Amino acid sequence: MWRWSVFLLCLQICAQELPLFEEGLWKEPAHEEESLSVLEYFELYRREPLCLPRATVRELSRLPGISVGIARQLLRYLQRYPHLTYAELGDSVGLTPEQLWVLQQATRLECSPPPGERGNLRSVTMLPLVPVVGKENLAGAFFRTQGWARVRWGWLYLGAAWDKDAGEPGVVDFFSGALQAEPFPGVRCLLGDYCVSLATGALLGGRGAFWGRSFSLGSFLRWETEITPWWSVWEDGFLRGGAVRWEWRVGAVQGVCLGWFSSTLRSGRIDTLGVVRSVVTDGIFATAQQRSLRCTFRERTDGVVTEVAWGGVRTAIGVLGVRYSHPLQTESRRQFLGRSGYLVSLALGWECAGGEGVGEVLRDARGYVGGQIALRYRRGNYHAVVALQYFPDSLRSPYGSAWGALVSNRCEVVVGIGWRTHGQHLQLYGDLFRAVAAVSPEPAPPYGSELGVRWGGAIGRGAQLWLQSRYRTWLESIPAEAGRRLVEKRLLSVRADVALQVLRRLRWRLRTEWKRELGLEPLAAYLALSGAEAGGRRWSASGWLGIYAVPSSALGVWVYEKVATGVPHLVFLVGYGSYAALWGQWQVSSRLRCEAAFRFLSRAYPAPLQLWGMPVSGRELRVASFAVEVLL
């Protein structure tokens, strides 16, 4: 183990944090004429969104309200912190609500590598480098292969993604594909797998979802009504069928109409009477018993959404119909009940001088109502946000568990303030939450609170520091001699991220995190990762190296590593051990790129480690990944 650590320390080239999954919408660079006006550029980019991480200052400065200075700040923040969201970018740079809306409409944060004239093809293979117990029961070689392919013919876009199981050769365990057509300006048609985003996300989730308790104050006001192809290997969160989006304008009034139909196979735990007790996704590397339950019932959905905007006011009405082939009597508060029904939502957004707000009310198939609202006021370098959320225990959604967009049994109030000047920004927030109904036989329902602070800015020349801390208190029901009792728990977490530009092409980074839980048995956990990232004209490399001590899964730490371009991998660290990850990329030619990654994880306790659901022989886990991308 220590030989690997010393070797990796000598090669210390550190990785960057990545989003949870790749949801890129491939767009060929537009060929514009320089004589176009700012508004014409804006309309052009709305049809052909820019890839924000790869955009130039000149391209961004063509957008309404985005000056050259703002464009440089946006790209500078994305270069240093590529995991930022739109809301975090807006808070960091100090964008007005109008500027943030323009940026969201004309660009995309999640985008695939730049394609060639007709498309691109990617293939990623992950190979275990340690013995695994139980693989002798599987057929074929024990490795995992993923692939993506995207092709364009005029106004037709075709994309596909697949993931092959390590134990079933010749079988594509997961396949996703979509055909997108834009035959007329403002009209988009999709056939295959796709995702629907509606307003704030209370009905369907998507990128407009209300996430709550975020260090980015602008995330409470995210709004998006859109359909996007599901060119991804992530199993949850997509619909399969057909969809149409029509964007129209009549004078000063503009609107968007969405319509879709989906017939998707789902899986779950079904009892002997054929009743679905829980809707789950078994995962790509499921056991034989789990696979026997896969795709045992069908979910049919259809929906219509209409959004109208006039001046600073916009409203959206959505109707979602759901029909299942088996009756659902799920035990989870987040999951749908019954066999069929309609869910309806009404959303409203408005903007005025110095302020903005969004709200949405949702009615489920049984007539229960919940909703959320968020308001923000901005003046100069200061802004404040208040958000309220109420989803009763009785409110159910078919997508609450899969996408995480809809919470359940929760009443919540969040208040936050932000301040920025000269490259420094500070954010504070407070959160009060309470369960609407008791989650156990106790008379008092659980409740709690959370306080958070975040500061970021430049330190000297070429250095950036981010500090964030959270303090959370809540009641938790635990077993006792006479039934159950409520116990108060407290959790304090502190995280610091440092980025230092050592050389022109070399950046050193440090991530430290400390957590402490106070209760019946006080526990503390820490994580320390260090590294650097470097790159040249045709190559780039990065990596992490560090140690962790996490005595409980309740204090577990998530780490993102880069397996290949657009292929992040999420690692949950618990126990005591060390962690390292290396990644490198080489541009062989203008149409060929090769990548390689290596992950090392050592854990002294608890044992054993697992790889793809199977125990590893020993206390070390080593996995290598190789990727090839060809531009067509």
XYZ file of C-alpha atoms in Angstrom:
632
model
C 0.000 0.000 0.000
C 2.722 2.499 0.957
C 4.682 1.742 -2.212
C 1.649 2.757 -4.199
C 1.251 5.884 -2.082
C 4.885 6.935 -2.531
C 4.672 6.267 -6.257
C 1.516 8.319 -6.605
C 2.930 11.093 -4.450
C 5.875 11.416 -6.811
C 3.486 11.669 -9.741
C 1.095 13.937 -7.864
C -1.128 15.501 -10.468
C -4.485 16.181 -9.011
C -8.053 15.766 -10.305
C -10.996 18.083 -10.306
C -14.501 17.519 -8.989
C -17.117 16.581 -11.575
C -20.923 16.574 -11.751
C -22.835 13.411 -10.890
C -23.601 12.300 -14.398
C -23.063 13.396 -17.980
C -26.141 14.941 -19.527
C -24.585 16.664 -22.515
C -26.576 17.914 -25.479
C -24.303 17.877 -28.491
C -24.474 20.941 -30.664
C -22.361 21.692 -33.695
C -20.734 25.163 -33.567
C -22.914 27.649 -35.390
C -21.566 29.498 -38.426
C -22.767 33.046 -37.897
C -22.179 36.240 -39.811
C -20.489 39.080 -37.977
C -23.266 41.462 -39.042
C -25.816 39.866 -36.697
C -27.178 42.006 -33.873
C -26.971 41.118 -30.166
C -30.580 39.944 -30.060
C -30.073 37.877 -33.222
C -27.039 36.223 -31.627
C -29.115 35.522 -28.535
C -31.868 33.843 -30.558
C -29.247 31.893 -32.506
C -27.575 30.636 -29.322
C -30.936 29.700 -27.822
C -31.445 27.344 -30.776
C -27.807 26.218 -30.769
C -26.633 26.659 -27.123
C -22.966 27.374 -26.490
C -20.930 24.949 -24.430
C -20.059 27.326 -21.570
C -16.827 25.596 -20.384
C -15.436 25.813 -23.945
C -16.911 29.173 -24.945
C -14.699 32.149 -25.734
C -14.883 35.675 -24.334
C -15.921 36.909 -27.761
C -18.837 34.454 -27.973
C -20.131 35.244 -24.484
C -19.808 39.013 -24.930
C -22.266 38.785 -27.837
C -25.064 37.981 -25.378
C -27.343 40.749 -24.061
C -26.045 42.158 -20.782
C -22.824 40.093 -20.799
C -19.859 42.422 -21.100
C -16.292 41.423 -21.909
C -15.340 41.772 -18.242
C -18.221 39.551 -17.086
C -17.377 36.960 -19.747
C -13.763 36.826 -18.547
C -14.881 36.416 -14.934
C -17.238 33.574 -15.863
C -14.552 31.669 -17.730
C -11.996 32.326 -14.990
C -14.299 30.869 -12.313
C -15.149 27.844 -14.479
C -11.474 27.189 -15.135
C -10.675 27.178 -11.437
C -13.870 25.482 -10.239
C -15.368 23.441 -13.086
C -18.026 21.917 -10.808
C -19.915 25.203 -10.366
C -23.597 25.404 -11.233
C -25.313 28.316 -12.969
C -26.630 29.593 -9.654
C -23.168 29.461 -8.077
C -21.675 31.240 -11.083
C -24.321 33.923 -10.813
C -23.649 34.407 -7.114
C -19.870 34.406 -7.566
C -19.750 36.859 -10.458
C -22.698 38.936 -9.209
C -25.004 38.508 -12.197
C -28.395 40.173 -12.192
C -31.446 37.925 -12.586
C -31.730 39.069 -16.213
C -28.070 38.241 -16.956
C -28.383 34.817 -15.306
C -31.520 34.078 -17.322
C -29.749 35.025 -20.562
C -26.804 32.782 -19.667
C -29.062 29.807 -18.881
C -31.011 30.232 -22.094
C -28.019 30.596 -24.434
C -25.450 28.172 -22.965
C -25.085 24.680 -21.551
C -22.872 23.608 -18.649
C -23.262 19.895 -19.371
C -21.881 19.309 -22.845
C -20.043 16.559 -24.634
C -16.541 16.897 -26.116
C -16.522 18.922 -29.349
C -17.629 16.671 -32.199
C -16.268 16.584 -35.698
C -18.162 17.431 -38.819
C -20.664 14.584 -38.418
C -20.376 13.320 -34.855
C -18.237 11.431 -32.365
C -17.789 7.951 -30.913
C -16.453 7.164 -27.439
C -15.676 3.898 -25.694
C -14.584 3.420 -22.062
C -13.421 0.130 -20.521
C -12.888 -0.368 -16.768
C -10.684 -3.263 -15.665
C -10.313 -4.521 -12.056
C -6.721 -5.130 -10.980
C -7.519 -7.147 -7.838
C -9.093 -10.595 -7.197
C -12.862 -10.522 -6.678
C -14.861 -13.152 -4.793
C -17.885 -14.607 -6.569
C -17.110 -13.751 -10.169
C -16.728 -17.443 -10.956
C -20.542 -17.569 -10.969
C -20.654 -15.066 -13.836
C -20.221 -15.803 -17.535
C -17.392 -14.204 -19.478
C -14.665 -11.738 -18.553
C -15.128 -9.534 -15.502
C -14.879 -5.963 -16.801
C -17.214 -3.116 -17.675
C -17.590 -1.294 -20.988
C -19.473 1.904 -21.747
C -19.921 3.683 -25.037
C -21.435 6.763 -26.660
C -22.129 7.616 -30.289
C -23.593 10.816 -31.741
C -24.165 11.632 -35.390
C -25.711 14.572 -37.222
C -27.329 14.872 -40.646
C -28.519 18.412 -41.248
C -31.319 19.051 -38.751
C -31.326 15.436 -37.485
C -29.357 14.398 -34.399
C -28.940 10.757 -33.409
C -27.329 9.728 -30.141
C -26.923 6.500 -28.197
C -25.237 5.273 -25.011
C -24.753 1.764 -23.675
C -23.286 -0.033 -20.672
C -22.282 -3.704 -20.759
C -22.367 -5.825 -17.620
C -19.170 -7.529 -16.492
C -20.902 -10.895 -16.215
C -23.022 -11.273 -19.351
C -21.038 -11.132 -22.614
C -22.928 -10.126 -25.715
C -25.749 -8.506 -23.712
C -26.185 -4.749 -23.512
C -27.504 -4.390 -19.969
C -28.472 -0.783 -20.484
C -29.105 1.054 -23.718
C -30.253 4.627 -24.228
C -30.859 6.295 -27.562
C -32.716 9.282 -28.961
C -33.365 10.896 -32.324
C -33.777 14.664 -32.233
C -35.122 16.680 -35.152
C -35.540 20.428 -35.599
C -37.395 20.697 -38.913
C -38.595 24.268 -38.300
C -37.297 27.177 -36.183
C -38.649 26.842 -32.664
C -39.872 23.259 -33.151
C -38.016 20.291 -31.675
C -39.083 16.651 -31.863
C -37.608 13.762 -29.866
C -38.069 10.038 -30.314
C -36.466 7.606 -27.877
C -35.140 8.381 -24.395
C -35.471 11.918 -23.090
C -35.820 14.088 -19.987
C -38.497 16.704 -19.346
C -37.883 19.757 -17.148
C -40.847 21.865 -16.047
C -40.561 25.225 -14.294
C -39.120 24.761 -10.793
C -39.169 20.958 -10.971
C -41.893 20.060 -8.452
C -43.783 17.922 -10.984
C -41.090 16.326 -13.125
C -37.739 17.224 -11.659
C -35.021 17.913 -14.196
C -32.583 20.787 -14.071
C -35.159 23.165 -12.621
C -35.560 21.175 -9.402
C -35.764 22.821 -5.974
C -32.719 21.399 -4.183
C -32.952 23.132 -0.807
C -30.183 23.828 1.724
C -27.768 24.966 -0.974
C -24.766 27.232 -0.588
C -25.827 28.790 -3.879
C -28.631 31.181 -3.045
C -29.697 31.383 -6.680
C -30.457 27.661 -6.863
C -33.805 28.253 -5.171
C -34.997 30.227 -8.207
C -33.953 27.888 -11.010
C -36.566 27.636 -13.759
C -36.472 25.576 -16.954
C -39.140 24.200 -19.283
C -37.302 21.974 -21.717
C -36.932 18.529 -23.266
C -33.441 17.084 -23.756
C -32.220 13.765 -25.205
C -31.145 11.173 -22.649
C -27.778 10.280 -24.182
C -26.479 8.864 -20.934
C -25.847 5.525 -19.174
C -27.489 6.661 -15.946
C -30.505 4.388 -15.459
C -32.801 6.675 -13.470
C -34.569 9.807 -14.523
C -35.496 9.311 -18.171
C -38.679 8.746 -20.156
C -38.922 6.546 -23.260
C -41.272 7.472 -26.098
C -41.833 10.660 -28.063
C -41.919 14.383 -27.230
C -42.444 17.690 -29.044
C -41.424 21.202 -28.002
C -42.803 24.297 -29.738
C -41.562 27.783 -28.957
C -43.767 30.604 -30.224
C -44.119 34.398 -30.033
C -47.038 36.748 -30.632
C -46.039 40.364 -30.212
C -44.682 40.869 -26.680
C -46.003 37.477 -25.540
C -43.854 34.378 -25.949
C -44.458 30.841 -24.870
C -43.408 27.202 -24.894
C -45.608 24.145 -25.390
C -44.449 20.626 -24.522
C -46.173 17.345 -25.154
C -44.907 13.813 -24.592
C -45.840 10.154 -24.335
C -43.717 7.519 -22.606
C -43.891 3.767 -22.084
C -41.061 2.661 -19.800
C -40.220 -0.629 -18.106
C -39.632 -0.290 -14.365
C -38.606 -2.735 -11.667
C -39.483 -3.189 -8.025
C -40.317 -5.496 -5.148
C -43.545 -7.333 -5.924
C -45.409 -9.551 -3.488
C -47.158 -12.861 -4.225
C -50.402 -11.044 -5.087
C -48.682 -9.101 -7.881
C -48.778 -5.791 -6.008
C -45.773 -3.471 -6.298
C -44.469 -2.549 -2.852
C -41.509 -0.392 -3.943
C -40.338 1.067 -7.229
C -36.579 0.639 -7.514
C -33.798 0.479 -10.058
C -31.677 -2.585 -9.423
C -28.579 -1.122 -11.023
C -26.451 -2.289 -13.902
C -24.545 -4.828 -11.775
C -27.532 -6.467 -10.100
C -27.608 -9.906 -8.518
C -29.506 -12.810 -10.103
C -32.325 -12.368 -7.589
C -32.620 -8.675 -8.385
C -32.617 -9.351 -12.098
C -35.538 -11.729 -11.665
C -37.572 -8.697 -10.555
C -36.374 -6.314 -13.256
C -38.797 -4.934 -15.822
C -41.746 -6.689 -14.222
C -44.212 -3.863 -14.793
C -44.710 -1.065 -17.281
C -45.201 2.627 -16.613
C -47.082 4.689 -19.199
C -47.058 8.454 -18.902
C -48.328 11.315 -21.014
C -48.165 14.989 -20.338
C -48.741 18.503 -21.608
C -47.043 21.701 -20.463
C -47.810 25.258 -21.500
C -45.606 28.177 -20.474
C -46.381 31.823 -21.273
C -44.109 34.818 -20.599
C -45.017 38.476 -20.873
C -42.794 41.236 -19.575
C -41.331 40.062 -16.286
C -44.038 37.482 -15.556
C -44.154 33.862 -16.698
C -46.519 31.069 -15.826
C -46.594 27.357 -16.579
C -49.308 24.738 -16.290
C -48.425 21.051 -16.459
C -50.524 17.889 -16.485
C -48.959 14.443 -16.051
C -50.931 11.228 -16.485
C -49.548 7.964 -15.093
C -50.747 4.394 -15.695
C -49.078 1.251 -14.321
C -49.569 -2.328 -15.478
C -49.548 -3.455 -11.813
C -51.191 -1.702 -8.848
C -48.735 0.205 -6.662
C -49.078 0.061 -2.881
C -45.619 1.362 -2.092
C -44.384 1.858 1.440
C -42.223 4.886 0.622
C -43.752 8.314 1.174
C -42.168 9.536 -2.065
C -43.632 6.935 -4.400
C -46.867 6.789 -6.304
C -49.919 4.924 -4.945
C -52.593 3.240 -7.019
C -52.685 2.145 -10.632
C -53.360 5.364 -12.542
C -54.037 9.036 -12.053
C -53.217 12.581 -13.064
C -50.874 15.051 -11.389
C -51.275 18.781 -12.030
C -48.923 21.674 -11.320
C -49.187 25.448 -11.630
C -45.986 27.526 -11.567
C -45.432 31.270 -11.556
C -42.259 33.324 -11.958
C -41.833 37.077 -11.910
C -39.076 39.673 -12.075
C -39.105 43.321 -11.080
C -36.602 46.008 -10.183
C -34.223 44.429 -7.710
C -36.334 41.337 -7.086
C -37.529 38.041 -8.495
C -39.502 35.046 -7.362
C -40.810 31.622 -8.362
C -43.518 29.400 -6.966
C -45.211 26.126 -7.824
C -48.208 24.232 -6.486
C -48.582 20.495 -7.116
C -51.726 18.357 -6.835
C -51.184 14.604 -6.865
C -53.456 11.853 -8.230
C -55.349 11.576 -4.928
C -56.070 15.270 -4.553
C -53.392 16.144 -1.986
C -51.603 19.468 -2.457
C -48.046 20.653 -1.811
C -45.808 23.375 -3.104
C -42.863 25.717 -2.788
C -42.005 29.376 -3.244
C -38.757 31.356 -3.319
C -38.127 35.130 -3.346
C -34.896 37.055 -3.867
C -34.058 40.737 -3.494
C -30.836 42.204 -4.837
C -29.340 45.649 -4.342
C -25.769 46.389 -5.368
C -23.429 43.729 -4.021
C -25.989 42.402 -1.521
C -28.866 40.022 -2.051
C -31.208 38.012 0.151
C -33.332 34.908 -0.440
C -36.248 33.357 1.407
C -37.707 29.997 0.364
C -40.635 28.017 1.739
C -41.518 24.401 1.021
C -44.493 22.308 2.103
C -45.002 18.705 0.979
C -47.322 16.709 3.270
C -46.915 13.071 4.094
C -49.895 12.169 1.908
C -48.516 13.777 -1.284
C -47.058 11.190 -3.678
C -45.077 11.462 -6.931
C -43.976 8.736 -9.374
C -40.538 10.343 -9.658
C -39.768 11.414 -6.109
C -37.285 8.624 -5.396
C -35.640 8.382 -8.796
C -34.783 12.039 -9.347
C -34.849 13.426 -5.836
C -36.834 16.422 -7.040
C -39.823 15.981 -4.751
C -39.332 15.624 -1.013
C -42.028 14.228 1.216
C -43.397 14.818 4.706
C -41.581 18.104 5.086
C -42.286 21.732 5.954
C -39.231 23.948 5.517
C -38.154 27.599 5.606
C -34.767 28.764 4.300
C -33.329 32.277 4.617
C -30.032 33.310 3.050
C -27.984 36.432 2.399
C -25.036 37.037 0.100
C -22.379 39.717 -0.354
C -19.537 40.104 -2.855
C -16.956 42.678 -3.830
C -13.561 42.689 -5.555
C -13.350 38.927 -6.048
C -14.549 38.073 -2.504
C -17.963 36.609 -1.763
C -19.721 35.554 1.437
C -22.944 33.561 1.822
C -24.934 32.746 4.959
C -28.121 30.748 5.308
C -30.422 29.286 7.925
C -32.846 26.408 7.531
C -35.732 25.323 9.767
C -37.533 22.083 8.894
C -40.177 19.904 10.466
C -41.909 16.671 9.487
C -45.586 17.296 8.763
C -46.600 13.870 10.140
C -44.945 11.578 12.652
C -42.619 9.029 11.083
C -43.037 6.620 13.999
C -45.551 6.029 16.815
C -44.089 8.890 18.902
C -46.444 11.849 19.427
C -43.825 14.464 18.506
C -42.660 14.525 14.861
C -38.963 15.070 14.134
C -37.730 18.568 13.493
C -34.393 20.299 13.085
C -32.379 23.248 11.846
C -29.245 23.974 9.888
C -26.879 26.933 9.661
C -24.309 27.372 6.918
C -21.589 29.805 5.898
C -19.417 29.928 2.799
C -16.599 32.267 1.861
C -14.481 32.279 -1.261
C -12.002 34.592 -2.861
C -8.493 35.260 -4.013
C -5.521 35.078 -1.656
C -2.530 36.925 -2.967
C -1.710 36.285 -6.606
C -2.756 33.064 -8.306
C -4.402 31.463 -5.258
C -8.040 30.777 -4.409
C -9.549 29.657 -1.100
C -13.047 28.324 -0.422
C -14.295 27.721 3.114
C -17.674 26.330 4.044
C -19.186 25.115 7.280
C -22.509 23.621 8.310
C -24.095 23.020 11.696
C -27.181 20.815 11.746
C -29.438 19.663 14.600
C -32.323 17.216 14.337
C -34.385 14.662 16.227
C -34.007 10.997 15.350
C -36.113 8.065 16.479
C -34.067 5.198 17.965
C -35.083 1.874 19.589
C -35.481 1.842 23.366
C -36.513 -0.647 26.043
C -40.074 0.661 26.093
C -40.659 1.101 22.351
C -38.820 4.004 20.697
C -37.687 7.445 21.772
C -36.542 10.664 20.134
C -32.890 11.677 20.518
C -31.400 15.014 19.535
C -28.361 14.838 17.264
C -25.962 17.509 16.079
C -23.576 17.491 13.142
C -20.800 19.998 12.460
C -18.899 19.858 9.154
C -16.103 22.082 7.845
C -14.559 21.964 4.384
C -11.668 23.930 2.869
C -10.542 23.944 -0.773
C -7.330 25.632 -1.927
C -6.134 26.126 -5.506
C -2.673 27.570 -6.195
C -1.242 28.291 -9.637
C 2.351 27.073 -9.204
C 3.453 27.378 -12.833
C 1.724 28.492 -15.980
C 0.624 24.922 -16.705
C 0.644 23.457 -13.205
C -1.927 24.027 -10.465
C -1.756 22.545 -6.959
C -4.960 21.799 -5.081
C -5.894 20.760 -1.555
C -9.187 19.522 -0.150
C -9.769 18.953 3.557
C -13.003 18.030 5.271
C -13.867 17.423 8.919
C -17.155 16.210 10.407
C -18.257 15.636 13.970
C -21.529 14.137 15.143
C -22.695 14.759 18.696
C -25.231 12.397 20.230
C -25.214 9.285 22.375
C -21.837 8.275 20.879
C -19.839 11.310 19.624
C -17.925 10.541 16.401
C -15.511 12.518 14.242
C -14.359 11.991 10.644
C -11.818 13.682 8.419
C -10.576 13.618 4.846
C -7.386 15.159 3.404
C -6.691 15.068 -0.342
C -3.869 16.816 -2.154
C -2.687 16.973 -5.733
C -2.230 19.038 -8.844
C -3.376 19.331 -12.448
C -1.200 20.068 -15.439
C -1.595 20.269 -19.179
C -0.005 21.163 -22.477
C -1.153 21.732 -26.019
C -1.902 18.054 -26.687
C -1.949 16.489 -23.228
C -3.399 16.964 -19.752
C -3.212 15.026 -16.503
C -4.623 15.169 -12.993
C -4.845 13.128 -9.795
C -5.656 12.984 -6.086
C -3.757 11.463 -3.172
C -4.803 11.442 0.479
C -6.071 9.686 3.596
C -9.447 9.410 5.317
C -10.846 8.291 8.660
C -14.631 7.905 8.684
C -15.897 5.750 11.587
C -19.559 5.744 10.515
C -21.476 5.733 7.240
C -23.534 8.625 8.624
C -20.340 10.700 8.324
C -19.354 9.257 4.944
C -17.596 11.521 2.438
C -18.282 11.610 -1.295
C -15.392 12.030 -3.743
C -15.694 12.521 -7.495
C -13.025 11.190 -9.806
C -12.572 11.453 -13.551
C -12.732 8.079 -15.313
C -12.740 9.665 -18.773
C -13.955 12.874 -20.358
C -17.632 13.126 -19.504
C -17.509 9.963 -17.338
C -17.349 10.867 -13.645
C -17.296 8.211 -10.952
C -18.683 8.743 -7.465
C -16.806 7.106 -4.564
C -18.222 6.881 -1.039
C -15.449 6.800 1.557
C -16.095 5.134 4.911
C -13.704 3.391 7.292
C -9.972 4.052 7.647
C -7.551 4.073 4.740
C -6.005 5.962 1.831
C -7.238 7.012 -1.590
C -5.556 7.990 -4.852
C -6.673 8.637 -8.414
C -4.748 9.459 -11.598
C -6.065 10.559 -14.975
C -4.300 11.430 -18.227
C -5.316 12.445 -21.717
C -3.380 12.565 -24.996
C -4.628 14.144 -28.190
C -3.152 11.737 -30.750
C -4.532 13.637 -33.735
C -7.294 16.098 -34.535
C -9.757 13.180 -34.681
C -8.394 10.752 -32.080
C -8.039 11.161 -28.315
C -6.920 8.541 -25.779
C -7.397 8.615 -22.007
C -6.329 6.455 -19.086
C -7.263 6.518 -15.407
C -6.261 4.589 -12.302
C -7.994 4.396 -8.912
C -6.461 3.031 -5.727
C -8.438 2.611 -2.514
C -7.106 1.052 0.669
C -9.233 0.427 3.759
C -7.978 -1.134 6.967
C -11.438 -1.279 8.559
C -14.165 -2.299 7.944
C -13.495 -5.096 5.456
C -14.096 -6.275 2.846
C -14.202 -3.723 0.057
C -16.619 -4.240 -2.821
C -16.330 -3.830 -6.579
C -19.562 -3.753 -8.600
C -21.432 -5.420 -5.740
C -18.898 -8.220 -5.149
C -16.357 -8.466 -2.278
C -12.688 -7.884 -3.047
C -10.028 -10.280 -1.766
C -7.875 -8.128 0.494
C -7.947 -4.574 1.775
C -7.006 -2.793 -1.441
C -9.049 -1.911 -4.509
C -7.378 -1.051 -7.820
C -9.259 -0.265 -11.016
C -7.866 0.940 -14.362
C -9.879 2.670 -17.077
C -9.073 3.250 -20.735
C -11.007 5.450 -23.130
C -10.822 6.230 -26.849
C -12.743 8.958 -28.676
C -12.981 9.249 -32.454
C -14.393 12.290 -34.248
C -16.310 11.236 -37.342
